[in-house]
C-alpha cells in the first residue's frame, strides 16, 4: 500500500512537472513569436490568427494564446477559416475579427497554407495590402516550405514572410501523459528566404533556417531586419534577368558608353546600377505575352508570373495586362512627336484657311443661319418699304428673285432703290448691311459659292506647317511604333489628339509599307522624330527624293517607358530609386508614376495635349473676340431697327412716294 502511494506521488509529481514544462514551453514559444513579431511587424500589438477549426480548439494553441495574451499583453483575434464562404476579405466583424487600423497583423497557420491551398490563395488575393507571417502548426518538409516561398514571395506582400515552427508545440494530443514525452524537445525554427541567391543546382531562391530559441537578445533578432534591408540595398550583388525588346534603332550608340536616344540611356543607367542581365528579344505582336480571358498568362508574361524572369522592359507599353503578379513602373521619356505627310507646293488659288474652321459644325451652321436670317430681315424690310411706296407690285417679285439668286445682287438692288431714304437712314442701313455681309463673308466664304461644301469638309493647308493643320484635315492617319497603345488606357473623348485622330486611324505594318502608303494614298503618319529622320535617309532620299514627303515637327512629347515587375518584389524600391536618378540626370522628365498617381498622369497628359497646337499657327477666334463681334453686331442691329421704327412711328413722309 505504501509502495503504491509512493509510486502514485512520484507519478503525480512527474505529471505536475511535465504540465509546468508544457506551460513554460508555450510561454517560450509565445516569447519567440513576440520577438519575431516585433522585428517583422515593428510595434504592432494586434494579432489575428487564421487557423483551421481543429487547430484553434486544441489545448496547445489555447495555452500558447494565453501566454501571448496574459504575459505579453497582446490583443489576439481568432479567425476560423473553416466557417467562411468564398469571401475572405479582412477584417470583417461577421467573421469574428474586430475592425482595426493598419497596425494590425495576420499570422496564418500551416494547416491553412499547406492543407487548404485554394482557400489560402483566395485569402492572399482578396487582401493584397495585408502583411503576413506563417506559423507551422504541424511538421512540414523544408522542400515544401521552399516551394511555397518560390511561388508566393513576390505576391501579396509575401516578400518578408517569417515562419516559426516547433516540432512538438502544436502537434501533440491533449493527453497529459503523452505530453510528458513530447515536451522534452525545445526546437523552434525561423525560416527566411533569399529570392536572388543561386542554389547549387542552379535554381534561384534559397531557404535560410535559424534556431529561434538561440536568439537571446534584440541584437540576435535584429539580424532578420538587417537581412531584408541588405537584400534591398545590395541588389546589385544579384543579377536580375530582364527581357527587353530588340529595337536596334532605339538602342543605337553614339559611343561605347553613350546612347543616341533616351531609351538607351535609361537602360544603360539601370544596367549599371542594378546589375541587369538583359536578354534582347525581337519585337512581335505578342512579344510581351498575353493574358487570356480566364486570367492565364502566356509568353514572357507567364515567365514573369512564374518568377523565371525578374522584369520586362518596353518603352511603349502602357496597357495593363491585368495579371495578379505584375505592376507597371512608368518613367517618362521626353521625345519629339512629328507628322510625316506628302510634300506639295502650296496652291495660289486657295484662300487662306479661315479661323472659323477650328469650331465645331454646330457653331458653323449657327453662323449660316444667322446670315440667312439677317438677309431675310433686310429683304423683308425693303419689301415692306417698296410695298408702301410703289404702285408697281411687280417689284416685289423682282426682290424675291434677286434674293434667291445672290446676296450680292440684293446689296446692289438695295443700293439702287433706296434713294428715297433720308441721309441718316441710308447710313444706318448701309452700316448694318455692310457689317452683316462682311462678317459672314469672312466666316462662311459665301462668295466662293461653296458654303455647304466647306462645312462638311474641313480644309487643310497643302503644305502643313503645324499640327493644327493636320488635326483639321480629314486625311487618314497611320500610327506607327504603337502610338495608340500610349493612350489606350487613359483615352477619352476630351483628349485633343485622340478625339481628332482616333477615328481616322489606319493600320500599317513595316516601315516600307507605311512610307509608301503616305505617298500612294496621301495619308499622314505620326511617329517619333528619331524614326522619321532615320527613315528619311534609309527609305526615301535613296529612292525617290526628299520632295515626296514633309516632316512637321511639334512640341516635345512624352512617352511612357513601362517596366513590368512582380508585385511586392524587394527590388521594386531600388528600381524606383534608380528611375529617380535617371530623372535627376535629365533622361526622364517626370520620374516614377504608380497607380495612385494616375490623377497626376492625367493632369500631365492634359497639359501636354493642351500645348499640342502652337499659338503661332492659324489662331482660332477666342471667346473674347466672339463677344466683341456679337456685341458690335447687336449694336448695329439695334441702331438700324431703332431708326426704321422711328421713321415708321414719327415720320409721316415715310409713306409718301419719292
XYZ file of C-alpha atoms in Angstrom:
658
model
C 0.000 0.000 0.000
C 2.816 2.372 0.933
C 4.688 1.387 -2.224
C 1.593 2.168 -4.315
C 1.270 5.552 -2.591
C 4.937 6.381 -3.248
C 4.623 5.400 -6.899
C 1.417 7.454 -7.202
C 3.110 10.510 -5.662
C 6.145 10.138 -7.920
C 3.923 9.777 -10.975
C 1.819 12.773 -9.913
C 4.971 14.829 -9.376
C 6.208 13.929 -12.851
C 2.840 14.876 -14.290
C 2.907 18.241 -12.499
C 6.476 18.882 -13.645
C 5.531 17.936 -17.192
C 2.498 20.208 -17.068
C 4.668 23.049 -15.788
C 7.172 22.247 -18.534
C 4.395 22.470 -21.112
C 3.314 25.867 -19.812
C 6.888 27.098 -19.832
C 7.298 25.718 -23.339
C 4.195 27.514 -24.559
C 5.384 30.702 -22.901
C 8.770 30.312 -24.589
C 7.131 29.875 -27.979
C 4.956 32.895 -27.255
C 8.064 34.888 -26.405
C 9.682 33.772 -29.651
C 6.601 34.822 -31.603
C 6.651 38.142 -29.766
C 10.276 38.845 -30.660
C 9.800 37.795 -34.256
C 6.621 39.830 -34.440
C 8.269 42.971 -33.095
C 11.112 42.517 -35.563
C 8.892 41.875 -38.528
C 5.816 43.967 -37.758
C 7.640 46.575 -35.671
C 5.419 47.772 -32.807
C 2.038 46.386 -33.753
C 0.110 44.958 -30.800
C -2.920 43.451 -32.536
C -2.740 39.951 -33.978
C -5.233 37.777 -35.784
C -4.534 34.068 -36.026
C -6.076 32.417 -39.077
C -6.337 28.711 -38.389
C -8.415 25.667 -39.070
C -11.055 24.858 -36.503
C -9.311 21.742 -35.200
C -6.123 23.752 -34.624
C -7.925 26.533 -32.849
C -9.795 24.231 -30.457
C -6.698 22.278 -29.427
C -5.254 22.782 -25.966
C -1.725 23.611 -27.245
C -2.970 26.675 -29.134
C -5.072 27.776 -26.180
C -2.009 27.577 -23.900
C 0.055 29.464 -26.449
C -2.635 32.108 -26.861
C -2.967 32.514 -23.102
C 0.789 33.000 -22.702
C 0.929 35.557 -25.504
C -2.091 37.430 -24.162
C -1.516 37.302 -20.403
C 2.274 37.533 -20.306
C 2.975 39.887 -23.204
C -0.359 41.756 -23.326
C -1.120 41.323 -26.989
C -4.627 41.663 -28.387
C -5.483 38.479 -30.260
C -8.375 37.544 -32.520
C -9.186 34.071 -33.796
C -10.252 33.594 -37.375
C -11.741 30.160 -38.036
C -11.137 29.647 -41.741
C -13.483 26.662 -41.931
C -16.538 28.822 -41.195
C -16.060 31.225 -44.102
C -17.588 31.360 -47.537
C -15.842 32.401 -50.741
C -15.342 35.905 -49.363
C -12.146 36.112 -47.320
C -11.823 39.885 -47.089
C -10.199 41.059 -43.864
C -11.175 42.445 -41.459
C -14.856 41.596 -41.064
C -16.981 41.621 -37.939
C -19.170 38.848 -39.293
C -16.075 36.648 -39.322
C -15.195 37.441 -35.725
C -12.443 39.977 -36.411
C -12.794 43.420 -34.923
C -12.160 46.290 -37.368
C -8.742 47.709 -36.811
C -6.166 50.158 -38.046
C -3.302 49.497 -40.424
C -1.183 48.337 -37.470
C -2.999 45.025 -37.413
C -1.011 41.914 -38.332
C -2.108 38.493 -39.545
C -0.493 35.162 -38.774
C -1.768 32.190 -40.724
C -1.241 28.566 -39.805
C 0.406 25.953 -41.964
C -2.784 23.947 -41.724
C -4.405 26.568 -43.944
C -1.423 27.346 -46.182
C -0.454 23.753 -46.926
C -3.688 21.939 -46.174
C -6.164 24.349 -47.777
C -4.147 25.883 -50.604
C -7.127 27.125 -52.625
C -8.531 28.920 -49.592
C -5.121 30.387 -48.791
C -4.736 31.728 -52.336
C -8.130 33.417 -52.165
C -7.242 34.813 -48.760
C -3.998 36.292 -50.087
C -5.575 37.582 -53.283
C -8.532 39.296 -51.602
C -6.309 41.041 -49.050
C -3.442 42.456 -51.131
C -2.380 45.097 -48.591
C -2.043 42.698 -45.686
C 1.311 41.726 -44.224
C 1.537 38.026 -43.472
C 3.522 35.728 -41.229
C 3.124 31.963 -41.137
C 3.361 29.707 -38.110
C 3.759 25.995 -38.706
C 1.370 24.000 -36.579
C 2.463 20.666 -37.992
C 5.610 19.214 -39.429
C 6.258 20.434 -42.976
C 9.129 19.276 -45.123
C 11.619 22.035 -45.917
C 11.266 21.319 -49.625
C 7.585 22.236 -49.370
C 8.456 25.417 -47.477
C 10.948 26.376 -50.187
C 8.375 25.631 -52.871
C 5.886 27.870 -51.081
C 8.362 30.735 -50.881
C 9.286 30.484 -54.549
C 5.651 30.660 -55.503
C 4.490 33.409 -53.188
C 7.454 35.562 -52.193
C 6.628 38.322 -54.674
C 2.861 38.083 -54.293
C 0.537 39.623 -51.746
C 3.285 41.180 -49.569
C 4.954 37.816 -49.065
C 8.466 39.125 -49.563
C 9.272 39.228 -45.846
C 7.452 36.182 -44.561
C 8.823 34.622 -41.383
C 7.949 31.086 -40.439
C 8.125 29.714 -36.907
C 7.912 26.016 -36.219
C 8.253 23.993 -33.048
C 8.111 20.287 -33.722
C 6.052 19.381 -30.687
C 4.297 22.540 -29.549
C 1.100 22.178 -31.541
C 1.253 18.572 -32.702
C 0.929 16.595 -29.511
C -2.512 15.354 -28.417
C -4.259 16.691 -25.352
C -3.324 13.626 -23.285
C -1.055 14.815 -20.438
C 0.879 11.566 -20.152
C 1.720 11.658 -23.868
C 2.787 15.261 -23.476
C 5.459 14.261 -20.957
C 7.384 12.569 -23.761
C 6.766 15.142 -26.491
C 7.522 18.176 -24.350
C 11.180 17.230 -23.954
C 12.035 18.845 -27.311
C 12.571 22.592 -27.373
C 13.229 23.200 -31.053
C 11.813 26.347 -32.632
C 13.000 27.379 -36.075
C 12.576 30.532 -38.096
C 12.756 30.385 -41.899
C 13.598 33.259 -44.208
C 14.019 33.384 -47.954
C 16.556 34.989 -50.260
C 14.882 35.020 -53.684
C 18.036 36.010 -55.561
C 20.640 33.633 -54.211
C 21.554 30.793 -56.547
C 21.494 27.247 -55.173
C 23.964 24.502 -56.023
C 21.572 23.077 -58.604
C 21.400 26.431 -60.420
C 17.903 27.344 -59.277
C 17.219 30.740 -57.766
C 15.899 31.122 -54.226
C 17.465 29.798 -51.047
C 15.879 28.908 -47.722
C 17.594 30.257 -44.599
C 16.957 28.422 -41.319
C 17.570 29.948 -37.881
C 17.185 28.448 -34.405
C 14.811 30.943 -32.847
C 15.356 29.652 -29.294
C 19.036 30.574 -29.532
C 18.206 34.186 -30.310
C 18.581 35.625 -26.814
C 18.515 39.408 -27.251
C 17.445 42.207 -29.567
C 20.739 42.110 -31.427
C 20.103 38.487 -32.365
C 16.641 39.313 -33.628
C 17.885 42.406 -35.427
C 19.645 40.158 -37.930
C 16.229 39.496 -39.505
C 15.715 43.197 -40.065
C 19.197 43.684 -41.475
C 18.867 40.624 -43.673
C 15.951 42.124 -45.563
C 17.393 45.622 -45.505
C 20.670 44.430 -47.001
C 18.731 42.370 -49.505
C 17.149 45.548 -50.852
C 20.162 47.842 -50.522
C 22.627 45.455 -52.142
C 20.599 44.103 -55.002
C 23.489 44.724 -57.368
C 25.007 41.578 -55.889
C 22.272 39.556 -57.517
C 21.955 39.843 -61.320
C 18.358 40.418 -62.375
C 17.093 38.792 -65.531
C 15.382 41.432 -67.661
C 13.725 40.924 -71.040
C 13.817 43.877 -73.449
C 12.506 44.249 -76.952
C 15.226 44.068 -79.580
C 14.932 47.522 -81.096
C 18.280 48.374 -82.675
C 17.174 51.868 -83.609
C 16.335 52.946 -80.074
C 19.456 51.289 -78.684
C 21.764 52.917 -81.210
C 25.036 54.073 -79.645
C 26.973 57.272 -80.248
C 29.979 55.908 -78.409
C 30.802 52.923 -76.261
C 29.085 54.353 -73.182
C 26.577 56.757 -74.706
C 23.308 56.062 -76.470
C 21.720 58.210 -79.126
C 18.169 58.123 -77.738
C 16.667 58.331 -74.226
C 15.595 54.681 -74.246
C 19.180 53.514 -74.410
C 20.270 55.978 -71.727
C 17.597 54.647 -69.395
C 18.535 51.022 -69.978
C 22.243 51.764 -69.596
C 21.712 53.542 -66.261
C 19.586 50.739 -64.911
C 22.119 48.148 -66.044
C 24.944 49.944 -64.243
C 23.042 50.491 -61.010
C 21.014 47.303 -60.863
C 23.300 44.702 -62.464
C 20.771 43.711 -65.098
C 21.280 40.549 -67.051
C 19.447 41.673 -70.177
C 18.024 39.374 -72.792
C 17.020 41.045 -76.067
C 14.077 39.554 -77.928
C 12.682 40.635 -81.303
C 9.556 42.733 -81.313
C 6.402 40.927 -82.250
C 2.665 41.136 -81.884
C 2.793 39.349 -78.543
C 6.438 39.521 -77.529
C 5.379 40.506 -74.025
C 2.983 37.638 -73.830
C -0.757 37.710 -73.404
C -3.293 37.255 -70.650
C -6.195 35.097 -71.736
C -9.805 35.709 -70.732
C -9.512 33.128 -67.973
C -6.615 35.073 -66.436
C -3.894 32.672 -67.571
C -0.718 34.377 -68.727
C 1.288 33.084 -71.668
C 4.577 34.074 -73.248
C 7.020 36.354 -71.448
C 4.317 37.491 -69.043
C 3.851 33.902 -67.945
C 7.587 33.708 -67.271
C 7.256 36.749 -65.056
C 4.342 35.154 -63.219
C 6.437 32.058 -62.555
C 9.454 34.120 -61.411
C 11.550 32.796 -64.281
C 12.437 36.393 -65.135
C 12.507 39.454 -62.923
C 11.397 42.270 -65.171
C 10.026 43.154 -68.590
C 11.069 46.421 -70.202
C 9.179 48.000 -73.071
C 9.422 51.672 -73.892
C 5.993 51.818 -75.490
C 3.784 49.602 -73.346
C 1.031 51.397 -71.463
C -1.644 48.710 -71.383
C -2.177 46.922 -68.101
C -2.103 43.207 -68.834
C -4.379 42.581 -65.869
C -2.286 39.948 -64.127
C -2.223 39.406 -60.383
C 1.542 39.328 -60.289
C 2.707 42.403 -62.162
C 2.819 46.140 -61.700
C 3.922 48.840 -64.091
C 6.551 51.415 -63.264
C 6.161 54.245 -65.722
C 9.092 56.619 -66.076
C 8.590 59.305 -68.682
C 10.926 59.727 -71.622
C 10.875 63.127 -73.271
C 10.906 62.914 -77.023
C 9.572 64.796 -80.023
C 6.456 63.967 -81.948
C 6.308 64.513 -85.719
C 3.932 64.061 -88.628
C 5.005 62.685 -91.991
C 2.959 63.910 -94.951
C 3.339 64.376 -98.672
C 5.237 67.454 -99.689
C 3.417 69.678 -102.185
C 3.800 73.263 -103.259
C 1.071 75.482 -101.778
C -1.682 76.317 -104.244
C -2.061 80.010 -105.142
C -5.762 79.541 -105.855
C -6.668 78.574 -102.350
C -7.854 81.170 -99.899
C -6.179 81.383 -96.541
C -7.562 78.889 -94.062
C -10.116 80.812 -92.022
C -10.194 80.833 -88.261
C -13.773 79.605 -88.064
C -12.660 76.150 -89.153
C -11.443 75.473 -85.639
C -15.005 75.474 -84.414
C -17.409 72.594 -84.385
C -20.025 72.087 -87.070
C -22.995 73.277 -84.930
C -21.353 76.683 -84.455
C -20.614 76.964 -88.167
C -24.212 76.178 -89.060
C -25.295 78.747 -86.495
C -23.299 81.354 -88.425
C -25.016 80.339 -91.658
C -28.426 80.517 -90.016
C -27.707 83.993 -88.673
C -26.603 85.090 -92.128
C -29.796 83.860 -93.770
C -31.973 85.437 -91.081
C -30.133 88.733 -91.467
C -30.589 88.756 -95.250
C -34.260 87.882 -94.812
C -34.634 90.723 -92.325
C -33.150 93.191 -94.801
C -35.206 91.782 -97.662
C -38.466 91.884 -95.721
C -37.723 95.444 -94.566
C -37.116 96.578 -98.135
C -40.160 94.668 -99.393
C -42.292 96.406 -96.785
C -40.812 99.759 -97.792
C -41.378 99.194 -101.508
C -44.885 97.877 -100.862
C -45.852 101.169 -99.283
C -44.035 103.442 -101.710
C -44.581 101.834 -105.113
C -47.703 101.121 -107.098
C -45.854 98.597 -109.240
C -46.355 95.307 -107.361
C -44.033 93.504 -109.770
C -41.039 94.982 -107.941
C -41.804 92.660 -105.025
C -41.354 89.631 -107.209
C -38.100 91.030 -108.524
C -36.811 91.454 -104.977
C -37.646 87.873 -104.065
C -35.999 86.538 -107.228
C -32.929 88.637 -106.692
C -32.622 87.476 -103.087
C -32.765 83.846 -104.102
C -30.217 84.432 -106.844
C -27.460 86.155 -104.921
C -26.860 88.091 -101.724
C -24.554 90.373 -103.703
C -27.356 91.392 -106.093
C -29.570 92.127 -103.111
C -26.969 94.564 -101.894
C -26.795 96.195 -105.350
C -30.575 96.350 -105.635
C -30.927 97.996 -102.245
C -28.207 100.458 -103.159
C -30.104 101.455 -106.321
C -33.653 101.572 -104.959
C -33.086 103.056 -101.517
C -32.717 106.628 -102.856
C -35.955 107.734 -101.187
C -34.490 107.231 -97.700
C -33.183 110.232 -95.874
C -29.450 110.612 -95.409
C -29.110 109.135 -91.920
C -31.465 106.243 -92.666
C -29.314 105.261 -95.630
C -26.233 105.437 -93.434
C -27.843 103.213 -90.809
C -28.985 100.723 -93.395
C -25.656 100.652 -95.192
C -23.671 100.226 -91.984
C -25.982 97.446 -90.911
C -25.940 95.710 -94.272
C -22.195 96.020 -94.813
C -21.394 94.728 -91.344
C -23.668 91.734 -91.798
C -22.332 90.770 -95.208
C -18.664 91.340 -94.389
C -18.948 89.469 -91.099
C -20.497 86.397 -92.666
C -18.352 86.605 -95.762
C -15.320 86.112 -93.542
C -16.942 83.343 -91.550
C -18.522 81.321 -94.331
C -16.659 82.200 -97.540
C -20.053 82.952 -99.029
C -18.732 84.480 -102.251
C -16.919 81.283 -103.105
C -20.298 79.680 -103.541
C -19.350 76.544 -101.558
C -20.773 77.085 -98.074
C -22.144 73.574 -97.730
C -19.020 72.041 -99.211
C -16.726 73.845 -96.799
C -18.963 72.988 -93.868
C -18.845 69.259 -94.493
C -15.148 69.103 -95.454
C -12.617 70.822 -93.245
C -9.752 72.489 -95.020
C -6.040 71.812 -94.723
C -3.044 73.662 -95.996
C -1.455 71.555 -98.722
C 1.937 72.084 -97.130
C 1.068 71.781 -93.412
C 3.271 73.705 -91.033
C 1.691 72.782 -87.724
C -0.260 70.007 -86.082
C -3.484 72.013 -86.184
C -3.433 71.823 -89.999
C -3.298 68.060 -89.750
C -5.856 67.833 -86.971
C -8.325 69.849 -89.054
C -7.925 67.613 -92.085
C -9.900 64.510 -92.885
C -6.918 62.548 -94.138
C -6.349 59.053 -92.737
C -3.669 58.805 -90.083
C -1.181 55.977 -89.638
C 0.001 55.283 -86.120
C 3.423 53.737 -86.216
C 5.502 52.420 -83.326
C 2.430 51.587 -81.219
C 1.469 55.212 -80.701
C -2.109 54.224 -79.945
C -1.075 51.979 -77.029
C 0.223 55.007 -75.184
C -3.289 56.397 -74.937
C -5.344 53.239 -74.790
C -5.614 53.073 -71.033
C -6.336 56.747 -70.433
C -8.044 57.770 -73.658
C -11.357 59.620 -73.508
C -13.377 61.860 -75.790
C -11.960 65.050 -74.296
C -8.398 64.333 -75.324
C -7.481 66.631 -78.157
C -5.249 64.260 -80.048
C -7.460 61.210 -79.615
C -10.736 62.926 -80.481
C -9.189 64.321 -83.658
C -7.202 61.334 -84.851
C -8.533 58.106 -83.344
C -11.454 57.673 -85.754
C -9.169 58.299 -88.704
C -6.542 55.767 -87.699
C -5.494 53.058 -90.115
C -3.190 50.127 -89.566
C 0.136 49.762 -91.290
C 2.887 47.219 -90.675
C 6.505 47.741 -91.591
C 8.449 50.870 -92.406
C 8.438 50.486 -96.150
C 4.710 49.824 -96.338
C 3.868 52.777 -94.104
C 6.013 55.204 -96.047
C 4.658 54.065 -99.404
C 1.133 54.412 -98.015
C 1.874 58.038 -97.196
C 2.970 58.582 -100.805
C 0.377 56.478 -102.637
C -2.725 57.194 -100.555
C -1.880 60.666 -99.257
C -2.082 59.584 -95.647
C -0.356 61.047 -92.599
C 1.933 59.152 -90.265
C 2.522 60.197 -86.674
C 5.753 58.879 -85.160
C 8.708 59.859 -83.016
C 11.193 62.237 -84.572
C 14.157 59.878 -84.455
C 12.253 57.328 -86.535
C 11.258 59.979 -89.050
C 14.724 61.309 -89.739
C 16.274 57.867 -89.846
C 13.573 56.775 -92.270
C 14.273 59.815 -94.419
C 17.836 58.706 -95.026
C 17.143 54.998 -95.184
C 13.991 54.795 -97.295
C 13.094 57.947 -99.163
C 16.150 60.001 -100.027
C 17.820 56.963 -101.539
C 14.783 56.031 -103.593
C 12.519 58.823 -104.712
C 13.951 62.022 -103.333
C 13.176 64.323 -100.443
C 10.435 66.145 -102.346
C 7.954 63.331 -101.723
C 7.490 63.870 -98.019
C 7.288 66.586 -95.435
C 8.118 66.362 -91.714
C 6.010 68.554 -89.460
C 7.819 68.914 -86.128
C 5.860 69.561 -82.973
C 6.494 70.335 -79.329
C 8.258 67.850 -77.037
C 6.042 64.876 -76.430
C 6.092 62.499 -73.501
C 6.450 58.750 -73.944
C 5.912 56.291 -71.147
C 8.636 53.735 -70.614
C 6.977 50.883 -68.800
C 8.885 48.481 -66.612
C 6.787 45.440 -65.763
C 7.881 43.955 -62.459
C 6.450 41.427 -59.994
C 4.257 42.801 -57.236
C 5.863 43.159 -53.843
C 9.338 42.280 -55.030
C 12.002 43.714 -52.725
C 13.927 45.265 -55.608
C 10.922 47.415 -56.567
C 12.015 50.143 -54.152
C 15.538 50.044 -55.514
C 14.276 50.291 -59.057
C 12.278 53.377 -58.133
C 15.436 54.945 -56.750
C 17.268 54.240 -59.980
C 14.487 55.777 -62.027
C 14.638 58.875 -59.863
C 18.368 59.034 -60.572
C 17.536 58.955 -64.266
C 15.092 61.791 -63.669
C 17.728 63.902 -61.950
C 20.113 63.209 -64.809
C 17.542 64.546 -67.273
C 16.960 61.228 -69.021
C 13.405 61.008 -67.743
C 11.381 64.172 -67.494
C 8.812 63.234 -64.902
C 10.086 60.373 -62.773
C 8.225 57.370 -61.474
C 4.470 57.012 -61.524
C 2.489 54.334 -59.747
C -1.200 53.512 -59.764
C -2.110 56.051 -57.074
C -0.555 58.802 -59.192
C -2.997 58.265 -62.045
C -4.559 61.699 -61.485
C -1.153 63.301 -61.838
C -0.612 61.315 -65.017
C -3.902 62.549 -66.465
C -3.083 66.124 -65.464
C 0.276 65.871 -67.181
C -1.291 64.490 -70.340
C -3.903 67.252 -70.418
C -1.159 69.838 -70.126
C 0.901 68.267 -72.896
C -2.047 67.844 -75.229
C -3.166 71.383 -74.409
C 0.154 72.590 -75.770
C -0.184 70.430 -78.854
C -1.425 73.245 -81.116
C 1.210 76.012 -81.203
C -0.058 79.548 -80.742
C 1.598 80.867 -83.885
C -0.485 78.586 -86.130
C -3.908 79.534 -87.533
C -5.157 81.091 -84.389
C -8.843 80.443 -83.689
C -11.161 83.233 -82.661
C -11.239 83.219 -78.918
C -14.311 83.821 -76.816
C -13.316 87.400 -76.160
C -13.274 88.179 -79.893
C -16.585 86.422 -80.384
C -18.166 88.524 -77.658
C -16.826 91.679 -79.297
C -18.127 90.729 -82.745
C -21.539 89.757 -81.412
C -21.686 92.967 -79.400
C -20.927 95.134 -82.454
C -23.414 93.154 -84.494
C -26.076 93.606 -81.822
C -25.450 97.354 -81.563
C -25.735 97.789 -85.332
C -28.873 95.704 -85.422
C -30.394 97.770 -82.625
C -29.484 101.090 -84.281
C -30.882 100.022 -87.636
C -34.078 98.682 -86.138
C -34.492 101.770 -83.967
C -34.017 104.061 -86.978
C -36.651 102.215 -89.007
C -39.114 102.210 -86.109
C -38.615 105.938 -85.549
C -39.367 106.684 -89.179
C -42.410 104.421 -89.140
C -43.822 105.978 -85.987
C -42.778 109.627 -86.319
C -42.089 110.218 -90.000
C -45.265 110.772 -91.970
C -43.183 111.269 -95.032
C -42.190 107.573 -94.777
C -45.308 106.512 -96.691
C -45.061 109.168 -99.389
C -43.717 108.478 -102.817
C -40.240 109.625 -103.605
